[in-house]
Amino acid sequence: DQQVKQNSPSLSVQEGRISILNCDYTNSMFDYFLWYKKYPAEGPTFLISISSIKDKNEDGRFTVFLNKSAKHLSLHIVPSQPGDSAVYFCAPKDGGTSYGKLTFGQGTILTVHP
Amino acid sequence: DAEITQSPRHKITETGRQVTLACHQTWNHNNMFWYRQDLGHGLRLIHYSYGVHDTNKGEVSDGYSVSRSNTEDLPLTLESAASSQTSVYFCASSESGVNEQFFGPGTRLTVL
């Protein structure tokens, strides 16, 4: 029973265009959502997050949108750059646990072509 | 600079052997986590700890154990390695009450 689903295993985008990565979840107790970025042979690194009391959070080229009623969030990267090519994981936190235990999606491989 | 390290980075072992993967962090974080990454599954939680002498099972804990004798280290032990445990293993840590976790570089384990 996967509580977090990233239904697109891969995404290919041209440099300068927008990349949109999607994440769906089923657990209504999730109250905080993080996005991680992972390069090959490295550990994941934190990218951006959003609290369930907000519907948008922006940090430079990265914006995360949250639609609680649809249990859906998305990460927008504008403009996309070749250095953004990586695996992206969404990782919600269960509000019923107070110690930051995260549930990771399967990941989406983003490739940005020059 | 504070950091989180894992050793070894690569390990090849045989079925049935005991294997221990090391994780060391210098942030003085109370929370530490072990994940495995497999194609199609993302990162799955194996074990986690909220402090010294505290350990908890994650969603895929069978065949694994951890112990927390100090704040800095959370070694992961495979009691009797199986081919199904071939994977990339990541250790992470976080401050109490903070959601963001910091990850180590990973250990690639192959069980033959």
CSV table of C-alpha atoms in Angstrom, one decimal:
chain,number,residue,atom,x,y,z
A,1,ASP,CA,0.0,0.0,0.0
A,2,GLN,CA,1.9,3.0,-1.3
A,3,GLN,CA,0.9,6.1,0.5
A,4,VAL,CA,3.0,8.4,-1.8
A,5,LYS,CA,3.0,8.0,-5.5
A,6,GLN,CA,5.1,9.7,-8.1
A,7,ASN,CA,3.5,8.3,-11.2
A,8,SER,CA,6.0,9.6,-13.8
A,9,PRO,CA,9.2,7.6,-13.5
A,10,SER,CA,10.9,10.1,-15.9
A,11,LEU,CA,10.5,13.5,-17.4
A,12,SER,CA,12.5,15.1,-20.2
A,13,VAL,CA,12.6,18.9,-20.7
A,14,GLN,CA,14.4,21.4,-22.8
A,15,GLU,CA,16.7,23.9,-21.1
A,16,GLY,CA,14.8,27.1,-20.3
A,17,ARG,CA,11.4,25.5,-20.2
A,18,ILE,CA,9.3,24.6,-17.2
A,19,SER,CA,9.6,21.2,-15.4
A,20,ILE,CA,6.6,20.0,-13.5
A,21,LEU,CA,7.0,17.0,-11.2
A,22,ASN,CA,3.9,15.6,-9.5
A,23,CYS,CA,3.2,13.7,-6.3
A,24,ASP,CA,0.0,12.1,-5.0
A,25,TYR,CA,-0.6,10.9,-1.5
A,26,THR,CA,-3.4,9.0,0.3
A,27,ASN,CA,-2.6,9.7,4.0
A,28,SER,CA,-4.7,12.6,5.2
A,29,MET,CA,-2.4,12.9,8.3
A,30,PHE,CA,0.5,14.2,6.2
A,31,ASP,CA,1.0,17.8,7.4
A,32,TYR,CA,4.4,18.7,5.9
A,33,PHE,CA,5.8,18.0,2.5
A,34,LEU,CA,9.5,18.0,1.5
A,35,TRP,CA,11.1,17.6,-1.9
A,36,TYR,CA,14.6,16.1,-2.2
A,37,LYS,CA,17.0,16.0,-5.1
A,38,LYS,CA,19.4,13.2,-5.7
A,39,TYR,CA,22.4,13.1,-8.1
A,40,PRO,CA,24.0,9.7,-8.9
A,41,ALA,CA,26.3,8.3,-6.3
A,42,GLU,CA,25.3,10.9,-3.8
A,43,GLY,CA,22.8,11.1,-1.0
A,44,PRO,CA,19.5,13.0,-1.4
A,45,THR,CA,19.7,16.7,-0.5
A,46,PHE,CA,16.8,18.8,0.7
A,47,LEU,CA,15.3,21.2,-2.0
A,48,ILE,CA,12.1,22.8,-0.8
A,49,SER,CA,9.2,22.2,1.5
A,50,ILE,CA,5.6,23.3,2.2
A,51,SER,CA,3.4,23.1,5.2
A,52,SER,CA,-0.2,21.8,4.9
A,53,ILE,CA,-1.5,25.2,6.0
A,54,LYS,CA,-0.1,26.8,2.8
A,55,ASP,CA,-0.8,26.1,-0.9
A,56,LYS,CA,2.3,27.6,-2.4
A,57,ASN,CA,6.0,28.0,-1.4
A,58,GLU,CA,8.6,29.6,-3.7
A,59,ASP,CA,12.4,29.6,-3.5
A,60,GLY,CA,14.1,31.1,-6.5
A,61,ARG,CA,13.4,28.9,-9.6
A,62,PHE,CA,11.6,26.3,-7.5
A,63,THR,CA,7.9,26.5,-6.5
A,64,VAL,CA,5.9,23.8,-4.7
A,65,PHE,CA,2.1,23.8,-4.9
A,66,LEU,CA,-0.1,21.9,-2.6
A,67,ASN,CA,-3.8,20.9,-3.3
A,68,LYS,CA,-4.9,19.3,0.0
A,69,SER,CA,-8.4,18.5,-1.2
A,70,ALA,CA,-6.9,16.5,-4.2
A,71,LYS,CA,-4.0,15.2,-2.0
A,72,HIS,CA,-1.7,16.3,-4.7
A,73,LEU,CA,1.5,18.4,-4.8
A,74,SER,CA,3.7,19.5,-7.6
A,75,LEU,CA,7.2,21.0,-8.0
A,76,HIS,CA,7.8,23.5,-10.7
A,77,ILE,CA,11.2,24.4,-11.9
A,78,VAL,CA,11.4,27.6,-14.1
A,79,PRO,CA,13.6,27.9,-16.0
A,80,SER,CA,15.0,24.4,-16.1
A,81,GLN,CA,18.8,24.1,-16.4
A,82,PRO,CA,20.9,21.1,-17.3
A,83,GLY,CA,22.3,21.0,-13.7
A,84,ASP,CA,18.7,20.2,-12.5
A,85,SER,CA,19.0,16.8,-14.1
A,86,ALA,CA,18.6,14.4,-11.1
A,87,VAL,CA,16.1,12.2,-9.4
A,88,TYR,CA,13.4,14.1,-7.4
A,89,PHE,CA,11.6,12.6,-4.4
A,90,CYS,CA,8.6,13.9,-2.6
A,91,ALA,CA,8.6,13.0,1.1
A,92,PRO,CA,5.6,13.9,3.3
A,93,LYS,CA,5.7,13.8,7.1
A,94,ASP,CA,2.9,12.2,9.1
A,95,GLY,CA,1.5,14.8,11.5
A,96,GLY,CA,0.6,11.9,13.9
A,97,THR,CA,4.4,11.4,14.5
A,98,SER,CA,6.2,14.4,15.9
A,99,TYR,CA,9.7,13.3,15.1
A,100,GLY,CA,10.0,13.9,11.4
A,101,LYS,CA,9.6,10.4,10.0
A,102,LEU,CA,9.3,10.8,6.3
A,103,THR,CA,7.6,8.6,3.6
A,104,PHE,CA,9.3,8.8,0.2
A,105,GLY,CA,7.8,8.5,-3.2
A,106,GLN,CA,9.4,6.3,-5.9
A,107,GLY,CA,11.1,9.3,-7.5
A,108,THR,CA,11.1,11.0,-10.9
A,109,ILE,CA,14.2,11.1,-13.1
A,110,LEU,CA,14.4,14.6,-14.6
A,111,THR,CA,16.6,15.1,-17.6
A,112,VAL,CA,17.1,18.7,-18.9
A,113,HIS,CA,18.5,18.8,-22.4
A,114,PRO,CA,20.7,21.8,-23.4
B,1,ASP,CA,32.1,21.5,9.1
B,2,ALA,CA,29.5,19.2,10.5
B,3,GLU,CA,28.7,16.2,8.3
B,4,ILE,CA,27.3,12.7,8.0
B,5,THR,CA,29.5,9.9,6.8
B,6,GLN,CA,29.0,6.3,5.8
B,7,SER,CA,31.4,3.5,5.5
B,8,PRO,CA,32.2,1.5,3.6
B,9,ARG,CA,31.0,3.2,0.4
B,10,HIS,CA,30.9,-0.2,-1.4
B,11,LYS,CA,30.7,-3.7,0.0
B,12,ILE,CA,30.5,-7.1,-1.6
B,13,THR,CA,29.6,-10.0,0.7
B,14,GLU,CA,28.3,-13.6,0.5
B,15,THR,CA,24.9,-14.9,1.5
B,16,GLY,CA,24.7,-15.8,5.2
B,17,ARG,CA,27.5,-13.5,6.4
B,18,GLN,CA,26.9,-10.8,9.0
B,19,VAL,CA,27.5,-7.3,7.7
B,20,THR,CA,27.7,-4.0,9.5
B,21,LEU,CA,27.3,-0.6,7.8
B,22,ALA,CA,28.6,2.4,9.7
B,23,CYS,CA,26.9,5.8,10.0
B,24,HIS,CA,28.5,8.8,11.8
B,25,GLN,CA,27.2,12.3,12.1
B,26,THR,CA,28.8,15.3,13.7
B,27,TRP,CA,25.8,17.6,14.0
B,28,ASN,CA,24.8,16.3,17.4
B,29,HIS,CA,21.4,15.4,16.0
B,30,ASN,CA,19.1,13.3,18.2
B,31,ASN,CA,17.3,11.6,15.3
B,32,MET,CA,18.9,9.1,13.0
B,33,PHE,CA,17.4,7.0,10.2
B,34,TRP,CA,18.4,4.1,7.9
B,35,TYR,CA,16.9,3.7,4.4
B,36,ARG,CA,17.4,1.5,1.5
B,37,GLN,CA,16.9,2.6,-2.1
B,38,ASP,CA,15.6,0.2,-4.7
B,39,LEU,CA,14.4,0.8,-8.2
B,40,GLY,CA,10.6,1.4,-8.2
B,41,HIS,CA,10.4,1.8,-4.4
B,42,GLY,CA,12.1,5.1,-3.7
B,43,LEU,CA,13.6,5.2,-0.2
B,44,ARG,CA,12.2,2.8,2.4
B,45,LEU,CA,12.7,3.2,6.1
B,46,ILE,CA,14.5,0.3,7.8
B,47,HIS,CA,15.1,1.5,11.4
B,48,TYR,CA,15.3,4.8,13.2
B,49,SER,CA,16.4,6.2,16.5
B,50,TYR,CA,15.3,9.3,18.5
B,51,GLY,CA,18.2,9.2,20.9
B,52,VAL,CA,20.8,7.2,22.7
B,53,HIS,CA,19.5,3.6,23.5
B,54,ASP,CA,16.3,4.3,21.5
B,55,THR,CA,15.6,2.2,18.4
B,56,ASN,CA,12.5,1.6,16.3
B,57,LYS,CA,11.5,-0.5,13.4
B,58,GLY,CA,10.6,1.0,10.0
B,59,GLU,CA,8.6,-0.5,7.2
B,60,VAL,CA,11.3,-3.0,6.0
B,61,SER,CA,13.1,-4.0,9.2
B,62,ASP,CA,13.2,-7.8,8.8
B,63,GLY,CA,16.8,-9.1,8.7
B,64,TYR,CA,18.2,-5.8,10.0
B,65,SER,CA,19.1,-4.5,13.4
B,66,VAL,CA,20.5,-1.2,14.9
B,67,SER,CA,21.9,0.0,18.2
B,68,ARG,CA,22.5,3.5,19.5
B,69,SER,CA,25.2,3.7,22.1
B,70,ASN,CA,26.0,7.4,21.5
B,71,THR,CA,24.6,10.4,19.7
B,72,GLU,CA,27.0,10.3,16.7
B,73,ASP,CA,26.7,6.7,15.5
B,74,LEU,CA,23.9,4.4,14.3
B,75,PRO,CA,25.4,1.2,12.8
B,76,LEU,CA,23.2,-1.0,10.7
B,77,THR,CA,23.7,-4.8,11.0
B,78,LEU,CA,22.5,-7.5,8.6
B,79,GLU,CA,22.5,-10.6,10.7
B,80,SER,CA,22.6,-13.1,7.9
B,81,ALA,CA,22.9,-11.3,4.5
B,82,ALA,CA,20.5,-12.4,1.8
B,83,SER,CA,20.5,-11.6,-2.0
B,84,SER,CA,17.3,-9.6,-1.5
B,85,GLN,CA,19.3,-7.2,0.7
B,86,THR,CA,21.4,-6.1,-2.3
B,87,SER,CA,20.7,-2.4,-2.4
B,88,VAL,CA,22.0,1.1,-1.8
B,89,TYR,CA,21.7,2.1,1.9
B,90,PHE,CA,21.4,5.7,3.1
B,91,CYS,CA,21.8,7.0,6.6
B,92,ALA,CA,20.2,10.3,7.6
B,93,SER,CA,19.9,12.5,10.7
B,94,SER,CA,17.8,15.4,11.9
B,95,GLU,CA,17.3,17.7,14.9
B,96,SER,CA,14.5,17.0,17.2
B,97,GLY,CA,11.3,18.8,16.0
B,98,VAL,CA,12.8,19.6,12.6
B,99,ASN,CA,11.5,17.8,9.5
B,100,GLU,CA,14.5,18.2,7.2
B,101,GLN,CA,16.8,15.2,7.2
B,102,PHE,CA,20.4,15.3,6.1
B,103,PHE,CA,21.7,12.3,4.2
B,104,GLY,CA,25.0,10.5,4.0
B,105,PRO,CA,26.5,9.6,0.6
B,106,GLY,CA,25.3,6.0,0.7
B,107,THR,CA,26.7,2.5,0.8
B,108,ARG,CA,26.2,0.2,-2.1
B,109,LEU,CA,25.9,-3.4,-0.8
B,110,THR,CA,26.0,-6.5,-3.0
B,111,VAL,CA,25.1,-9.9,-1.6
B,112,LEU,CA,26.3,-12.8,-3.8
